[in-house]
């Protein structure tokens, strides 16, 4: 008799909404593990990466994770494809530098201010493009970082091509290491949480079918603005953090890499899951460093791997892992 | 000319088609009646081979797992594993549910795409036939298909399928969302199509306009055939009358 492969959810006991039963230990571990282990892993990681080089790779990874998260959030919450993560990064980076150099604010304060004020500036810049969709939105956001970078270059304000130097660094290495990791974790969980609220429901619906949302008497521009604001806050934080880390800011804060690599991270990790892009960053960025020894061939290897991942696991690592964790496959008689 | 033997189709969460066996003889109009979710479209996808593409795509994405058992036999040959494009070459052409016309292309361009396998003289011949079958499409020939009304789009979709010169035309819900007067026009067209020697398998839930023109029909309910007979038999059947005529 013929057989087919069936995929079913792992048997779980039904828990009602307001009864939290403490069951067997294995059951509790099964429920908690997907969130607890990654958090522990991330928090312990700086303790086991002794060399300065490794620390810097870790930090770079976290920064790209933030940008990837920001990209994915825009995609989930508004359905728009942004190619301008570098805009958010650059605005945050320059704002932190200005606040520190001209107003003498300490790093912790500049981080806070440039995250929130920087996001407001970036949102104001992107706001006119919000009615656009698809390729048109992508194009305009791609141009913004170039616009700002060339303005700085041409008018020689803010240090011109030399950039700004002499920016204060963090009080100590532990603050430096944990600040960004904590922010990655906090932002991931907060945004995931947000998408599950009623507010997030509207956001997800906008990316599904914005006309139907408008037909429900909801002003979608407000929601899109909030989404862009939150996403740019992540990017601005990453930029401001980087400025203080290297005590320098230059035109590289608007570089194209900062817009493109986060998208690769999101695609590899699994678009639309928010956690996926973070995982993607933790795969791709260290990988890029590892293949650095291969010289010119590194780009070849890196690209091949990227193509293979997208071709054979287009659902993304996160969706794949989640499916393997939550579901079992078995053969059944037909 | 077409036989479906013990067909079973599973989607991830259950069975869509359960042990369906049916036959279509040359020159017939055969109807498949069923309400929403009965499995009509899945049956059409399986016969036209589109389900195989969907299967590969879904598996690559790790999504829905589609399993097909049973056989589809066309002119004595098993075609169960054949790709949709190869089935079109054999003469099995699907006119999909919801029309799926190319909205940005003109009516004429839409028709030309359908004739991809045919040479110019055949194209001209079919085009002439379609202008006769649907005269108002000729008036609209340079208009973008997206601006046509629902009925005109349905006629265009049928026309596009006909351009491939099928010998078995599969019509998936050709009456969906059409005004009764327009349904009559489509029904007339189906009758006409049979007269030029094209066998038609039509799946729909509108029994009232459909039953008078079909030679034989099958009633599909949650994936299984519950009733089979000639059009007249089905029209007299009390269950069919209760379920589809609302009396």
Coordinates of C-alpha atoms in Angstrom, one line a residue:
Chain A
X1 CA 0.0 0.0 0.0
X2 CA 1.2 3.5 -0.8
X3 CA 2.6 5.7 1.9
X4 CA 2.9 9.4 2.1
X5 CA 5.0 11.6 4.3
X6 CA 2.9 13.5 6.8
X7 CA 4.0 16.6 8.7
X8 CA 2.3 17.2 12.0
X9 CA 2.8 19.4 15.0
X10 CA 4.6 17.9 17.9
X11 CA 2.1 16.7 20.4
X12 CA 1.6 19.3 23.0
X13 CA -0.8 19.4 25.9
X14 CA -3.4 22.1 25.6
X15 CA -3.0 24.9 28.0
X16 CA -5.8 27.4 28.3
X17 CA -5.1 31.0 28.2
X18 CA -5.0 31.7 32.0
X19 CA -3.8 28.4 33.4
X20 CA -0.1 28.0 33.5
X21 CA 0.7 24.5 34.4
X22 CA 4.2 23.7 35.5
X23 CA 4.6 20.3 34.0
X24 CA 7.5 18.0 33.6
X25 CA 11.0 19.5 33.3
X26 CA 11.5 18.2 29.8
X27 CA 8.3 19.9 28.7
X28 CA 9.4 23.2 30.3
X29 CA 12.7 23.0 28.6
X30 CA 11.1 22.3 25.3
X31 CA 9.0 25.4 25.6
X32 CA 11.7 27.7 27.0
X33 CA 14.7 26.5 25.0
X34 CA 14.1 28.4 21.8
X35 CA 14.2 31.7 23.6
X36 CA 16.5 31.0 26.5
X37 CA 19.4 29.3 24.8
X38 CA 20.0 32.0 22.1
X39 CA 19.8 34.7 24.8
X40 CA 22.3 32.9 27.1
X41 CA 24.5 32.2 24.1
X42 CA 24.6 35.8 23.1
X43 CA 25.2 37.1 26.6
X44 CA 28.0 34.6 27.3
X45 CA 29.7 35.0 24.0
X46 CA 31.8 38.1 24.9
X47 CA 33.3 36.2 27.8
X48 CA 34.7 33.5 25.5
X49 CA 36.1 35.6 22.8
X50 CA 39.4 36.7 24.3
X51 CA 41.1 38.4 21.3
X52 CA 40.3 42.0 20.4
X53 CA 39.9 40.9 16.8
X54 CA 37.2 38.4 17.8
X55 CA 35.5 41.0 19.9
X56 CA 35.4 43.4 17.0
X57 CA 33.9 40.7 14.7
X58 CA 31.3 40.0 17.4
X59 CA 30.4 43.7 17.6
X60 CA 30.3 44.1 13.8
X61 CA 28.0 41.1 13.7
X62 CA 25.7 42.7 16.2
X63 CA 25.6 46.0 14.3
X64 CA 24.7 44.2 11.1
X65 CA 22.1 42.2 13.0
X66 CA 20.5 45.5 14.1
X67 CA 20.5 46.7 10.5
X68 CA 19.0 43.4 9.2
X69 CA 16.4 43.6 12.0
X70 CA 15.6 47.1 10.9
X71 CA 15.2 46.0 7.3
X72 CA 13.1 43.1 8.1
X73 CA 10.8 45.1 10.4
X74 CA 10.1 47.6 7.6
X75 CA 9.4 44.7 5.3
X76 CA 7.0 43.0 7.7
X77 CA 5.3 46.1 9.0
X78 CA 4.8 48.1 5.8
X79 CA 5.5 45.6 3.0
X80 CA 8.2 48.0 1.6
X81 CA 11.6 46.9 0.5
X82 CA 14.1 49.4 1.7
X83 CA 17.6 49.7 0.2
X84 CA 18.6 52.6 2.5
X85 CA 19.7 51.1 5.8
X86 CA 22.9 53.2 5.4
X87 CA 20.8 56.3 5.7
X88 CA 19.7 55.4 9.3
X89 CA 23.2 54.3 10.2
X90 CA 24.8 57.4 8.8
X91 CA 22.3 59.8 10.4
X92 CA 22.9 58.2 13.8
X93 CA 26.6 58.1 13.4
X94 CA 27.0 61.8 12.4
X95 CA 24.5 63.0 15.0
X96 CA 26.4 61.2 17.8
X97 CA 29.6 62.8 16.6
X98 CA 28.1 66.3 16.5
X99 CA 26.6 66.0 19.9
X100 CA 29.8 64.7 21.4
X101 CA 32.2 67.1 19.7
X102 CA 30.2 70.3 19.7
X103 CA 28.0 69.9 22.8
X104 CA 30.4 67.8 24.8
X105 CA 27.7 65.2 25.7
X106 CA 29.0 61.9 27.1
X107 CA 28.6 58.8 24.9
X108 CA 25.7 57.4 26.9
X109 CA 23.7 60.5 26.4
X110 CA 24.6 60.9 22.7
X111 CA 23.6 57.3 22.1
X112 CA 20.2 58.0 23.6
X113 CA 19.6 61.3 21.8
X114 CA 20.9 60.2 18.4
X115 CA 18.8 57.0 18.6
X116 CA 15.5 59.0 19.1
X117 CA 16.3 62.3 17.4
X118 CA 18.2 60.6 14.6
X119 CA 15.2 58.3 14.0
X120 CA 13.0 61.4 13.8
X121 CA 15.3 63.0 11.2
X122 CA 15.6 59.9 9.1
X123 CA 11.8 59.3 9.3
X124 CA 11.2 62.9 8.2
X125 CA 13.5 62.3 5.2
X126 CA 11.8 59.0 4.2
X127 CA 8.3 60.3 4.9
X128 CA 7.7 61.8 1.4
X129 CA 8.5 58.4 -0.2
X130 CA 6.0 56.5 1.9
X131 CA 3.2 56.5 -0.8
X132 CA 5.6 54.8 -3.1
X133 CA 5.8 51.1 -3.4
X134 CA 8.0 48.3 -4.7
X135 CA 11.0 49.3 -6.9
X136 CA 10.2 53.1 -6.6
X137 CA 10.5 53.1 -2.8
X138 CA 13.6 50.9 -3.0
X139 CA 15.2 53.3 -5.5
X140 CA 14.5 56.5 -3.5
X141 CA 15.8 54.9 -0.3
X142 CA 18.9 53.8 -2.1
X143 CA 19.6 57.3 -3.2
X144 CA 19.2 59.0 0.3
X145 CA 22.5 57.8 1.7
X146 CA 24.3 58.9 -1.4
X147 CA 22.6 62.3 -1.3
X148 CA 23.8 62.9 2.3
X149 CA 27.3 61.5 1.6
X150 CA 27.8 63.6 -1.5
X151 CA 26.5 66.7 0.2
X152 CA 29.0 66.3 3.0
X153 CA 31.8 65.7 0.5
X154 CA 30.9 68.6 -1.7
X155 CA 30.3 71.2 0.9
X156 CA 33.0 70.0 3.3
X157 CA 30.8 70.4 6.3
X158 CA 31.1 67.9 9.2
X159 CA 34.7 67.2 8.3
X160 CA 34.1 66.6 4.6
X161 CA 36.0 63.7 3.2
X162 CA 38.3 63.5 6.3
X163 CA 35.4 62.8 8.7
X164 CA 35.3 63.8 12.3
X165 CA 37.9 62.5 14.8
X166 CA 38.5 62.8 18.5
X167 CA 35.1 61.5 19.6
X168 CA 34.9 60.1 23.1
X169 CA 34.9 56.3 23.5
X170 CA 32.9 54.2 25.9
X171 CA 33.8 54.2 29.6
X172 CA 35.0 50.6 29.6
X173 CA 35.1 47.5 27.3
X174 CA 32.3 45.7 29.1
X175 CA 29.9 48.5 28.5
X176 CA 31.1 48.6 24.9
X177 CA 30.6 44.8 24.5
X178 CA 27.3 44.3 26.3
X179 CA 25.5 47.5 25.2
X180 CA 25.1 46.5 21.6
X181 CA 24.3 42.8 22.4
X182 CA 21.6 43.9 25.0
X183 CA 20.2 46.3 22.4
X184 CA 20.0 43.5 19.8
X185 CA 18.2 41.2 22.2
X186 CA 15.9 43.9 23.5
X187 CA 15.0 45.2 20.1
X188 CA 14.3 41.7 18.7
X189 CA 12.0 40.8 21.5
X190 CA 10.3 44.2 21.7
X191 CA 9.5 44.2 17.9
X192 CA 8.3 40.6 18.0
X193 CA 6.1 41.5 20.9
X194 CA 4.8 44.6 19.1
X195 CA 3.8 42.6 16.0
X196 CA 1.6 40.5 18.2
X197 CA -0.4 43.3 19.6
X198 CA -3.4 44.9 17.9
X199 CA -1.1 47.6 16.7
X200 CA 1.2 45.0 15.1
X201 CA -1.8 43.3 13.6
X202 CA -2.6 46.4 11.6
X203 CA 1.0 46.7 10.6
X204 CA 1.1 43.1 9.3
X205 CA -2.1 43.7 7.5
X206 CA -0.7 46.7 5.7
X207 CA 2.0 44.6 4.2
X208 CA -0.5 42.0 3.2
X209 CA -3.2 44.2 1.6
X210 CA -3.0 48.0 2.3
X211 CA -6.2 48.7 0.5
X212 CA -8.3 46.4 2.7
X213 CA -6.7 48.2 5.8
X214 CA -7.6 51.6 4.4
X215 CA -11.1 50.3 3.8
X216 CA -11.3 49.5 7.5
X217 CA -11.0 53.3 8.2
X218 CA -7.4 53.1 9.3
X219 CA -4.9 55.7 8.3
X220 CA -2.0 53.6 7.1
X221 CA 0.4 56.5 6.8
X222 CA 0.6 56.8 10.5
X223 CA 1.4 53.2 10.9
X224 CA 4.0 53.3 8.2
X225 CA 5.6 56.3 9.9
X226 CA 5.8 54.5 13.2
X227 CA 7.3 51.5 11.5
X228 CA 9.9 53.6 9.7
X229 CA 10.6 55.5 13.0
X230 CA 11.2 52.2 14.9
X231 CA 13.3 50.7 12.2
X232 CA 15.4 53.9 11.8
X233 CA 15.9 54.0 15.6
X234 CA 17.7 50.7 15.3
X235 CA 19.8 51.9 12.5
X236 CA 20.6 55.2 14.2
X237 CA 21.6 53.4 17.4
X238 CA 24.0 51.1 15.4
X239 CA 25.5 54.2 13.7
X240 CA 25.9 56.1 17.0
X241 CA 27.4 53.1 18.6
X242 CA 29.9 52.6 15.8
X243 CA 31.0 56.2 16.0
X244 CA 31.9 55.9 19.7
X245 CA 33.5 52.5 19.2
X246 CA 35.9 53.8 16.6
X247 CA 36.0 57.4 17.9
X248 CA 35.7 58.4 14.3
X249 CA 33.0 59.0 11.8
X250 CA 33.4 59.4 8.0
X251 CA 31.6 59.0 4.8
X252 CA 31.9 55.2 5.1
X253 CA 28.9 55.6 7.5
X254 CA 26.8 55.9 4.3
X255 CA 28.4 53.1 2.4
X256 CA 26.4 50.7 0.3
X257 CA 27.5 47.6 2.3
X258 CA 25.4 48.8 5.2
X259 CA 22.3 48.7 2.9
X260 CA 23.0 45.5 1.0
X261 CA 24.5 43.1 3.5
X262 CA 21.5 43.3 6.0
X263 CA 19.2 42.2 3.2
X264 CA 21.5 39.2 2.5
X265 CA 21.3 38.4 6.3
X266 CA 17.5 38.7 6.2
X267 CA 17.2 36.4 3.2
X268 CA 19.5 33.8 4.6
X269 CA 18.0 33.9 8.1
X270 CA 14.4 34.0 6.9
X271 CA 12.5 37.1 6.0
X272 CA 9.6 38.2 8.1
X273 CA 10.6 36.4 11.3
X274 CA 12.6 39.2 12.9
X275 CA 14.8 36.6 14.6
X276 CA 15.8 35.1 11.3
X277 CA 17.7 38.2 10.1
X278 CA 19.6 38.3 13.4
X279 CA 20.6 34.6 13.0
X280 CA 21.5 35.4 9.4
X281 CA 23.8 38.2 10.6
X282 CA 25.5 35.7 13.0
X283 CA 26.1 33.4 10.1
X284 CA 27.1 35.7 7.3
X285 CA 29.2 38.3 9.1
X286 CA 31.6 35.9 10.9
X287 CA 31.7 33.8 7.7
X288 CA 32.8 36.9 5.7
X289 CA 35.6 37.3 8.3
X290 CA 36.6 33.6 8.2
X291 CA 37.0 33.5 4.4
X292 CA 39.1 36.6 4.5
X293 CA 42.3 34.4 4.5
X294 CA 41.4 33.1 1.1
X295 CA 42.4 36.4 -0.5
X296 CA 40.7 37.3 -3.7
X297 CA 38.9 34.0 -3.8
X298 CA 36.9 35.0 -0.7
X299 CA 34.3 36.8 -2.5
X300 CA 33.8 33.8 -4.8
X301 CA 33.3 31.4 -1.9
X302 CA 31.2 33.8 0.0
X303 CA 28.9 34.5 -3.0
X304 CA 28.6 30.8 -3.9
X305 CA 27.6 30.0 -0.3
X306 CA 25.0 32.8 -0.4
X307 CA 23.6 31.6 -3.7
X308 CA 23.4 28.0 -2.4
X309 CA 21.6 29.0 0.7
X310 CA 19.1 31.1 -1.1
X311 CA 18.5 28.4 -3.7
X312 CA 18.2 25.4 -1.4
X313 CA 16.8 27.0 1.7
X314 CA 14.8 29.9 0.3
X315 CA 12.5 29.8 3.4
X316 CA 15.5 30.9 5.5
X317 CA 17.4 29.2 8.3
X318 CA 14.9 30.4 11.0
X319 CA 11.8 29.0 9.3
X320 CA 13.6 25.8 8.6
X321 CA 14.8 25.4 12.2
X322 CA 11.5 26.3 13.6
X323 CA 9.7 23.8 11.4
X324 CA 12.1 21.0 12.5
X325 CA 11.7 22.0 16.1
X326 CA 7.9 22.3 16.2
X327 CA 6.9 19.6 13.8
X328 CA 7.6 15.9 13.1
X329 CA 7.5 14.2 9.8
X330 CA 6.4 10.6 9.6
X331 CA 5.3 8.0 7.0
X332 CA 1.6 7.1 7.1
X333 CA -0.4 4.5 5.2
X334 CA -2.8 5.9 2.8
Chain B
X1 CA -9.7 10.0 -24.2
X2 CA -8.9 11.0 -20.6
X3 CA -9.1 8.7 -17.7
X4 CA -8.4 9.4 -14.1
X5 CA -7.9 6.3 -12.0
X6 CA -8.1 6.1 -8.2
X7 CA -6.7 9.6 -7.8
X8 CA -5.8 10.8 -4.3
X9 CA -4.3 14.1 -3.6
X10 CA -3.1 15.1 -0.2
X11 CA -2.2 18.6 1.0
X12 CA -0.3 19.0 4.2
X13 CA -3.3 19.1 6.4
X14 CA -5.5 16.5 4.8
X15 CA -7.0 15.0 1.8
X16 CA -8.2 17.1 -1.1
X17 CA -9.1 14.3 -3.6
X18 CA -10.2 10.9 -2.3
X19 CA -10.2 8.0 -4.7
X20 CA -11.6 9.7 -7.7
X21 CA -12.1 7.7 -10.9
X22 CA -13.6 9.4 -13.9
X23 CA -13.5 9.2 -17.7
X24 CA -14.0 11.7 -20.5
X25 CA -14.7 10.4 -24.0
X26 CA -13.8 12.2 -27.2
X27 CA -16.3 14.9 -28.2
X28 CA -18.1 15.0 -24.8
X29 CA -18.8 17.9 -22.5
X30 CA -18.3 16.5 -19.0
X31 CA -19.1 18.5 -15.9
X32 CA -17.7 18.3 -12.4
X33 CA -20.1 19.8 -9.9
X34 CA -19.1 20.7 -6.4
X35 CA -19.3 23.4 -3.9
X36 CA -16.4 25.5 -2.6
X37 CA -13.6 23.3 -1.3
X38 CA -15.0 20.1 -2.8
X39 CA -11.7 19.6 -4.7
X40 CA -12.7 20.8 -8.2
X41 CA -9.6 23.0 -8.6
X42 CA -7.3 20.4 -7.2
X43 CA -8.7 17.9 -9.7
X44 CA -8.2 20.4 -12.6
X45 CA -4.6 21.1 -11.4
X46 CA -3.9 17.4 -11.3
X47 CA -5.2 16.7 -14.7
X48 CA -3.4 19.7 -16.3
X49 CA -0.2 18.9 -14.4
X50 CA 0.1 22.3 -12.7
X51 CA 0.0 20.5 -9.4
X52 CA 3.5 19.1 -10.1
X53 CA 4.9 22.6 -10.4
X54 CA 3.2 23.6 -7.2
X55 CA 4.5 20.6 -5.5
X56 CA 8.1 21.3 -6.4
X57 CA 7.8 24.9 -5.5
X58 CA 6.2 24.2 -2.1
X59 CA 8.7 21.6 -1.3
X60 CA 11.6 23.9 -2.0
X61 CA 10.1 26.5 0.2
X62 CA 9.5 23.9 2.9
X63 CA 5.9 24.7 2.9
X64 CA 2.9 22.6 2.0
X65 CA 3.6 19.0 1.2
X66 CA 1.6 17.8 -1.7
X67 CA 1.3 14.1 -2.4
X68 CA -0.4 12.6 -5.5
X69 CA -1.4 8.9 -5.9
X70 CA -3.2 7.3 -8.7
X71 CA -3.1 7.7 -12.5
X72 CA -4.0 10.2 -15.2
X73 CA -4.3 8.5 -18.5
X74 CA -4.5 10.4 -21.8
X75 CA -5.1 8.6 -25.1
X76 CA -3.9 5.4 -23.5
X77 CA -0.7 6.8 -22.1
X78 CA 0.0 7.5 -18.5
X79 CA 0.8 11.1 -18.1
X80 CA 0.8 11.3 -14.3
X81 CA 4.4 12.5 -14.1
X82 CA 4.3 14.7 -17.1
X83 CA 5.0 18.4 -16.7
X84 CA 2.2 20.8 -17.5
X85 CA 4.0 22.2 -20.5
X86 CA 4.3 18.7 -22.0
X87 CA 0.6 18.1 -21.4
X88 CA -0.3 21.2 -23.3
X89 CA 1.8 19.8 -26.2
X90 CA -0.4 16.7 -26.0
X91 CA -3.5 18.9 -26.2
X92 CA -4.6 19.2 -22.6
X93 CA -5.1 22.9 -21.9
X94 CA -6.4 24.5 -18.7
X95 CA -8.4 27.7 -18.6
X96 CA -7.6 28.6 -14.9
X97 CA -10.0 29.7 -12.2
X98 CA -10.3 33.4 -11.8
X99 CA -9.3 33.9 -15.4
X100 CA -5.6 34.9 -14.8
X101 CA -5.4 37.0 -17.9
X102 CA -2.3 39.1 -18.3
X103 CA -3.6 42.5 -17.2
X104 CA -1.0 44.7 -18.8
X105 CA -1.1 43.0 -22.2
X106 CA -3.7 43.7 -24.8
X107 CA -6.5 41.3 -25.7
X108 CA -4.7 40.3 -28.9
X109 CA -1.4 39.8 -27.1
X110 CA -3.1 37.6 -24.5
X111 CA -4.5 35.4 -27.3
X112 CA -1.1 35.2 -29.0
X113 CA 0.6 34.0 -25.8
X114 CA -1.9 31.1 -25.8
X115 CA -0.8 30.2 -29.4
X116 CA 2.8 29.8 -28.4
X117 CA 3.0 26.2 -29.8
X118 CA 1.1 27.0 -33.0
X119 CA 2.5 28.4 -36.3
X120 CA 1.2 31.5 -38.0
X121 CA -1.4 30.0 -40.2
X122 CA -2.9 28.1 -37.3
X123 CA -2.8 31.2 -35.2
X124 CA -4.7 33.1 -37.8
X125 CA -7.3 30.3 -38.2
X126 CA -7.9 30.1 -34.4
X127 CA -8.0 33.9 -34.1
X128 CA -10.7 34.1 -36.7
X129 CA -12.6 31.4 -34.8
X130 CA -12.3 33.3 -31.6
X131 CA -13.5 36.6 -33.1
X132 CA -16.5 34.7 -34.3
X133 CA -17.1 33.0 -31.0
X134 CA -16.7 36.2 -29.0
X135 CA -17.4 39.1 -31.3
X136 CA -17.0 41.8 -28.6
X137 CA -13.4 40.7 -28.0
X138 CA -12.7 41.8 -31.5
X139 CA -13.9 45.3 -30.7
X140 CA -11.7 45.3 -27.6
X141 CA -8.6 43.7 -29.2
X142 CA -6.1 46.5 -28.5
X143 CA -7.4 47.2 -25.0
X144 CA -5.3 46.1 -21.9
X145 CA -6.9 43.0 -20.5
X146 CA -6.9 44.4 -17.0
X147 CA -9.5 46.9 -18.1
X148 CA -12.0 44.4 -19.3
X149 CA -15.1 43.4 -17.4
X150 CA -15.3 40.1 -15.6
X151 CA -17.3 38.5 -18.3
X152 CA -15.0 39.8 -21.1
X153 CA -12.0 38.5 -19.1
X154 CA -13.6 35.1 -18.8
X155 CA -14.1 35.0 -22.6
X156 CA -10.6 36.1 -23.1
X157 CA -9.3 33.4 -20.8
X158 CA -11.3 30.8 -22.7
X159 CA -10.0 32.3 -26.0
X160 CA -6.4 32.1 -24.8
X161 CA -6.8 28.4 -23.9
X162 CA -8.4 27.8 -27.3
X163 CA -5.5 29.4 -29.2
X164 CA -3.4 26.4 -28.2
X165 CA -5.8 24.2 -30.3
X166 CA -6.5 21.8 -27.4
X167 CA -8.2 18.5 -27.9
X168 CA -9.2 18.5 -24.3
X169 CA -10.1 21.9 -22.8
X170 CA -10.3 22.1 -19.0
X171 CA -12.5 24.9 -17.7
X172 CA -12.1 25.7 -14.1
X173 CA -15.0 27.7 -12.8
X174 CA -15.8 29.5 -16.0
X175 CA -19.0 30.9 -14.5
X176 CA -17.5 32.3 -11.3
X177 CA -18.7 35.8 -10.5
X178 CA -20.6 36.3 -13.8
X179 CA -24.1 37.8 -14.2
X180 CA -26.7 35.2 -15.3
X181 CA -26.9 36.8 -18.7
X182 CA -23.2 36.5 -19.2
X183 CA -23.2 33.0 -17.9
X184 CA -25.6 32.1 -20.7
X185 CA -23.1 33.6 -23.2
X186 CA -20.2 31.5 -21.8
X187 CA -22.4 28.4 -21.8
X188 CA -23.3 29.0 -25.4
X189 CA -19.6 29.3 -26.2
X190 CA -18.8 26.0 -24.5
X191 CA -21.5 24.3 -26.6
X192 CA -20.0 25.9 -29.7
X193 CA -16.5 24.8 -28.8
X194 CA -17.6 21.1 -28.6
X195 CA -19.0 21.4 -32.1
X196 CA -15.6 22.1 -33.6
X197 CA -14.4 18.8 -32.1
X198 CA -12.9 19.9 -28.8
X199 CA -13.6 17.8 -25.8
X200 CA -14.5 19.9 -22.7
X201 CA -14.2 19.1 -19.0
X202 CA -15.8 21.8 -17.0
X203 CA -15.8 22.2 -13.2
X204 CA -18.2 24.6 -11.6
X205 CA -20.7 25.0 -8.9
X206 CA -23.5 26.7 -11.0
X207 CA -25.5 23.5 -11.8
X208 CA -28.5 25.3 -13.2
X209 CA -26.9 26.8 -16.3
X210 CA -24.4 24.0 -16.6
X211 CA -26.5 20.8 -16.4
X212 CA -28.4 21.3 -19.7
X213 CA -25.3 21.3 -21.8
X214 CA -23.2 18.5 -20.3
X215 CA -23.4 15.0 -21.6
X216 CA -22.3 13.5 -18.4
X217 CA -21.5 14.8 -15.0
X218 CA -19.9 14.0 -11.7
X219 CA -20.8 15.4 -8.3
X220 CA -17.8 16.0 -6.1
X221 CA -18.2 16.3 -2.4
X222 CA -15.3 16.8 0.0
X223 CA -12.9 15.1 -2.4
X224 CA -15.0 12.1 -3.4
X225 CA -17.4 11.5 -6.3
X226 CA -20.8 10.9 -4.7
X227 CA -22.9 10.8 -7.9
X228 CA -22.4 10.3 -11.6
X229 CA -24.8 10.3 -14.5
X230 CA -25.9 12.0 -17.6
X231 CA -26.9 15.7 -17.5
X232 CA -30.6 14.8 -17.5
X233 CA -30.2 12.3 -14.8
X234 CA -28.4 14.7 -12.6
X235 CA -31.0 17.4 -13.3
X236 CA -33.7 15.1 -12.0
X237 CA -31.8 13.9 -9.0
X238 CA -33.4 15.2 -5.8
X239 CA -30.1 15.5 -4.0
X240 CA -28.6 17.6 -6.7
X241 CA -31.8 19.7 -6.9
X242 CA -31.6 20.3 -3.1
X243 CA -27.9 21.1 -3.1
X244 CA -27.5 23.1 -6.3
X245 CA -30.9 24.4 -7.3
X246 CA -32.0 25.5 -3.9
X247 CA -35.4 23.8 -4.1

